Tab-separated table of C-alpha atoms in Angstrom:
chain	number	residue	atom	x	y	z
A	5	MET	CA	-23.863	-17.120	36.144
A	6	PRO	CA	-21.035	-14.634	35.020
A	7	SER	CA	-22.224	-12.356	32.305
A	8	LYS	CA	-20.883	-12.984	29.227
A	9	GLU	CA	-18.162	-10.694	27.873
A	10	THR	CA	-19.330	-9.058	24.581
A	11	PRO	CA	-17.405	-7.143	21.849
A	12	ARG	CA	-17.022	-3.079	21.945
A	13	ILE	CA	-16.693	-1.496	18.742
A	14	VAL	CA	-14.918	2.099	19.285
A	15	GLU	CA	-12.996	4.379	17.754
A	16	PRO	CA	-9.251	3.722	17.254
A	17	LYS	CA	-7.175	5.184	20.302
A	18	ALA	CA	-3.811	4.579	19.119
A	19	THR	CA	-1.760	7.332	17.317
A	20	ILE	CA	1.483	7.220	14.857
A	21	SER	CA	3.426	8.764	18.021
A	22	GLY	CA	3.528	7.018	21.065
A	23	ALA	CA	1.279	3.995	19.957
A	24	GLU	CA	1.321	0.881	21.904
A	25	ARG	CA	0.094	-1.256	19.102
A	26	THR	CA	3.032	-1.408	16.730
A	27	LEU	CA	3.718	-3.599	13.818
A	28	GLU	CA	7.172	-4.634	12.990
A	29	PRO	CA	8.522	-3.618	9.745
A	30	LEU	CA	7.383	-5.577	6.898
A	31	LYS	CA	8.631	-3.726	3.730
A	32	LEU	CA	5.072	-1.974	3.589
A	33	GLY	CA	6.407	1.007	2.138
A	34	THR	CA	7.145	-0.327	-1.544
A	35	ARG	CA	3.779	-2.219	-1.702
A	36	LEU	CA	2.068	0.829	-0.457
A	37	ARG	CA	3.739	3.213	-3.022
A	38	ASP	CA	2.857	0.597	-5.822
A	39	VAL	CA	-0.790	0.608	-4.760
A	40	ARG	CA	-0.661	4.636	-4.623
A	41	LYS	CA	0.809	4.644	-8.325
A	42	ASN	CA	-1.387	2.386	-9.745
A	43	LYS	CA	-4.396	4.270	-8.528
A	44	ASN	CA	-2.568	7.397	-10.244
A	45	TRP	CA	-2.735	9.021	-6.863
A	46	THR	CA	-0.378	11.785	-5.506
A	47	LEU	CA	0.806	11.985	-1.713
A	48	GLU	CA	-1.503	14.864	-1.182
A	49	GLU	CA	-4.704	12.644	-2.954
A	50	ALA	CA	-3.848	9.421	-0.577
A	51	SER	CA	-3.330	11.750	2.342
A	52	LYS	CA	-7.062	13.306	1.845
A	53	ARG	CA	-8.519	9.564	1.687
A	54	THR	CA	-6.740	7.993	4.228
A	55	GLY	CA	-6.682	11.108	6.998
A	56	LEU	CA	-3.085	10.554	7.513
A	57	ALA	CA	-0.608	13.266	6.688
A	58	ARG	CA	1.388	13.473	3.823
A	59	SER	CA	4.846	13.490	5.702
A	60	THR	CA	3.240	10.297	7.363
A	61	LEU	CA	2.529	8.251	4.304
A	62	SER	CA	5.857	9.358	2.785
A	63	LYS	CA	7.812	7.784	5.716
A	64	ILE	CA	5.614	4.648	5.570
A	65	GLU	CA	6.536	4.217	2.122
A	66	ASN	CA	10.274	4.967	2.418
A	67	ASP	CA	10.169	2.464	5.278
A	68	GLN	CA	11.187	5.027	7.885
A	69	MET	CA	8.120	4.245	9.775
A	70	SER	CA	6.306	1.340	11.129
A	71	PRO	CA	2.515	1.893	10.822
A	72	THR	CA	0.345	0.938	13.873
A	73	PHE	CA	-2.633	-1.556	13.362
A	74	GLU	CA	-5.016	1.501	13.421
A	75	VAL	CA	-3.186	3.429	10.777
A	76	VAL	CA	-2.728	0.020	8.679
A	77	GLN	CA	-6.661	0.051	9.204
A	78	LYS	CA	-6.876	3.552	7.796
A	79	LEU	CA	-4.592	2.851	4.717
A	80	VAL	CA	-6.654	-0.031	3.704
A	81	THR	CA	-9.760	1.924	4.250
A	82	GLY	CA	-8.565	4.972	2.240
A	83	MET	CA	-6.677	3.168	-0.521
A	84	GLU	CA	-9.674	0.843	-1.017
A	85	ILE	CA	-7.632	-2.379	-0.501
A	86	ASP	CA	-7.956	-5.151	2.098
A	87	ILE	CA	-5.380	-6.003	4.225
A	88	PRO	CA	-3.978	-9.142	2.844
A	89	GLN	CA	-3.119	-7.314	-0.063
A	90	LEU	CA	-0.467	-5.404	1.744
A	91	PHE	CA	1.246	-8.855	1.628
A	92	THR	CA	0.708	-9.752	-2.253
A	93	LYS	CA	2.065	-8.470	-5.411
A	94	GLY	CA	-0.258	-6.608	-7.624
A	95	ASP	CA	1.238	-7.683	-10.888
A	96	LEU	CA	-0.334	-10.719	-12.872
A	97	GLN	CA	0.855	-14.043	-13.125
A	98	THR	CA	-0.819	-16.636	-15.140
A	99	ASN	CA	-1.625	-19.939	-12.833
A	100	VAL	CA	0.446	-22.546	-14.872
A	101	GLY	CA	1.117	-25.310	-12.018
A	102	ARG	CA	2.758	-23.212	-9.190
A	103	ARG	CA	3.721	-24.554	-6.323
A	104	THR	CA	5.599	-23.358	-3.024
A	105	VAL	CA	6.570	-25.360	0.226
A	106	THR	CA	6.946	-23.036	3.477
A	107	ARG	CA	8.990	-25.326	5.959
A	108	LYS	CA	8.146	-25.331	9.741
A	109	ASN	CA	8.862	-22.257	11.524
A	110	GLU	CA	9.922	-20.407	8.375
A	111	GLY	CA	7.123	-18.309	7.322
A	112	LYS	CA	7.125	-14.560	7.151
A	113	GLU	CA	6.795	-13.154	10.595
A	114	HIS	CA	3.990	-10.372	11.297
A	115	PRO	CA	3.558	-9.517	14.807
A	116	THR	CA	0.926	-7.782	15.811
A	117	ALA	CA	-0.444	-6.284	19.326
A	118	THR	CA	-3.011	-8.940	19.444
A	119	TYR	CA	-1.712	-11.814	16.967
A	120	GLN	CA	1.639	-13.017	16.125
A	121	HIS	CA	0.998	-14.214	12.519
A	122	GLU	CA	3.328	-16.412	10.258
A	123	LEU	CA	2.529	-15.670	6.626
A	124	LEU	CA	2.537	-18.873	4.694
A	125	CYS	CA	3.455	-19.638	0.964
A	126	THR	CA	4.701	-16.012	0.258
A	127	GLU	CA	6.508	-16.786	-2.681
A	128	ILE	CA	3.473	-16.970	-4.774
A	129	ILE	CA	2.166	-13.975	-5.706
A	130	ASN	CA	-1.668	-12.979	-6.860
A	131	LYS	CA	-2.987	-16.238	-4.465
A	132	ARG	CA	-6.747	-16.568	-4.393
A	133	MET	CA	-5.872	-17.489	-0.586
A	134	ILE	CA	-3.683	-15.860	1.724
A	135	PRO	CA	-2.714	-18.830	4.515
A	136	PHE	CA	-0.994	-17.790	7.605
A	137	LYS	CA	-0.547	-19.576	11.053
A	138	SER	CA	-1.310	-17.393	14.211
A	139	THR	CA	-0.687	-17.310	17.881
A	140	ILE	CA	-3.885	-15.388	19.492
A	141	ARG	CA	-1.631	-13.224	22.149
A	142	ALA	CA	-5.363	-11.320	23.144
A	143	ARG	CA	-6.307	-11.855	26.297
A	144	SER	CA	-9.158	-9.532	26.411
A	145	MET	CA	-11.434	-7.393	24.453
A	146	ASP	CA	-9.974	-4.270	25.751
A	147	ASP	CA	-6.689	-5.315	23.895
A	148	PHE	CA	-8.518	-4.609	20.659
A	149	GLY	CA	-9.066	-0.489	19.490
A	150	GLU	CA	-12.055	-1.996	17.488
A	151	LEU	CA	-13.299	-5.229	15.906
A	152	VAL	CA	-11.241	-6.128	12.647
A	153	ARG	CA	-13.046	-5.784	9.221
A	154	HIS	CA	-11.778	-6.075	5.469
A	155	ASN	CA	-13.609	-7.493	2.707
A	156	GLY	CA	-13.401	-11.453	1.515
A	157	GLU	CA	-13.838	-14.428	3.550
A	158	GLU	CA	-11.806	-16.380	6.375
A	159	PHE	CA	-11.415	-20.111	7.540
A	160	LEU	CA	-10.218	-20.630	10.802
A	161	TYR	CA	-8.641	-24.046	12.368
A	162	VAL	CA	-7.710	-24.440	15.745
A	163	LEU	CA	-4.421	-25.871	16.097
A	164	GLU	CA	-3.803	-25.919	19.787
A	165	GLY	CA	-5.355	-24.250	22.950
A	166	GLU	CA	-9.071	-22.770	23.125
A	167	LEU	CA	-9.977	-19.279	22.060
A	168	THR	CA	-13.413	-17.051	22.063
A	169	PHE	CA	-14.296	-15.841	19.047
A	170	TYR	CA	-16.006	-12.760	19.050
A	171	SER	CA	-18.321	-11.156	15.979
A	172	GLU	CA	-20.684	-8.301	14.978
A	173	PHE	CA	-23.747	-10.039	14.705
A	174	TYR	CA	-23.379	-13.354	16.584
A	175	GLU	CA	-22.918	-14.237	20.100
A	176	PRO	CA	-19.300	-15.208	21.215
A	177	ILE	CA	-18.387	-18.483	20.502
A	178	SER	CA	-15.565	-20.999	22.171
A	179	LEU	CA	-13.424	-23.131	20.186
A	180	SER	CA	-11.083	-25.936	20.794
A	181	GLU	CA	-8.534	-27.718	19.316
A	182	GLY	CA	-9.724	-29.721	16.133
A	183	ASP	CA	-12.862	-26.981	16.040
A	184	SER	CA	-13.203	-24.663	12.751
A	185	LEU	CA	-14.839	-21.582	11.632
A	186	TYR	CA	-15.915	-19.636	8.279
A	187	TYR	CA	-17.324	-16.580	8.183
A	188	ASP	CA	-17.378	-13.559	5.865
A	189	SER	CA	-14.342	-11.194	7.039
A	190	GLY	CA	-16.404	-8.032	6.503
A	191	MET	CA	-18.202	-8.730	9.652
A	192	GLY	CA	-16.192	-7.199	12.359
A	193	HIS	CA	-14.554	-10.016	14.373
A	194	ALA	CA	-11.696	-10.662	16.907
A	195	CYS	CA	-10.272	-13.836	18.705
A	196	ILE	CA	-8.978	-13.895	22.262
A	197	SER	CA	-6.980	-17.162	24.142
A	198	THR	CA	-8.829	-18.466	26.923
A	199	SER	CA	-6.531	-21.621	27.358
A	200	PRO	CA	-3.800	-21.316	29.773
A	201	GLN	CA	-1.392	-21.312	26.848
A	202	ASP	CA	-2.058	-18.845	23.735
A	203	ALA	CA	-4.130	-20.686	21.245
A	204	ILE	CA	-2.672	-21.422	17.878
A	205	ILE	CA	-4.486	-21.129	14.737
A	206	ILE	CA	-4.413	-21.789	10.958
A	207	TRP	CA	-6.159	-18.657	9.227
A	208	VAL	CA	-7.081	-18.648	5.376
A	209	SER	CA	-8.292	-15.181	3.974
A	210	THR	CA	-9.364	-14.844	0.618
A	211	PRO	CA	-8.450	-11.586	-0.855
A	212	HIS	CA	-11.402	-9.083	-1.894
A	213	LEU	CA	-10.638	-9.454	-5.804
A	214	TYR	CA	-11.545	-13.413	-5.621
């Protein structure tokens, strides 16, 4: 029998300059600046906490640099937030019968080296759930610098194709159209497509404050 491919947990190898894993501009700068100021941190303090140069943080905040996925992970760890919080505003809004609609293929695109995300229903802030549709581009665990981790919980539903879900504490599991999965997202995890066509899934993530 062929040996199972197991997830490898390694240190991120991409850097700001010349990195092959690059996020498209997502206007993260304003959100990142808001988070930093809400914590009353200077750029110097944020630099110490994230391990990123002050000049790098300044460029990101001013949308002069698109952070790599590994840099985003450093940001959310050092800033003590989760990845979903980069896509939701922090101001409070009372829930009084809110509603929003995202038409087919009209979500907010968020491409990464391993996933092509389409963020859904982004008009509502302070959501208790972050829904998005994702195409799994990754074909091997070598495509990941490390397993993904962030606070909260996630639900995954396979719309098309087949994939393998890798996690820190469990054996890899194969999922196909109609299958679903719920897990603690603080546990390292990653998905790779195994079907001829890239698998497409619905992901629902909870912000860590929920």
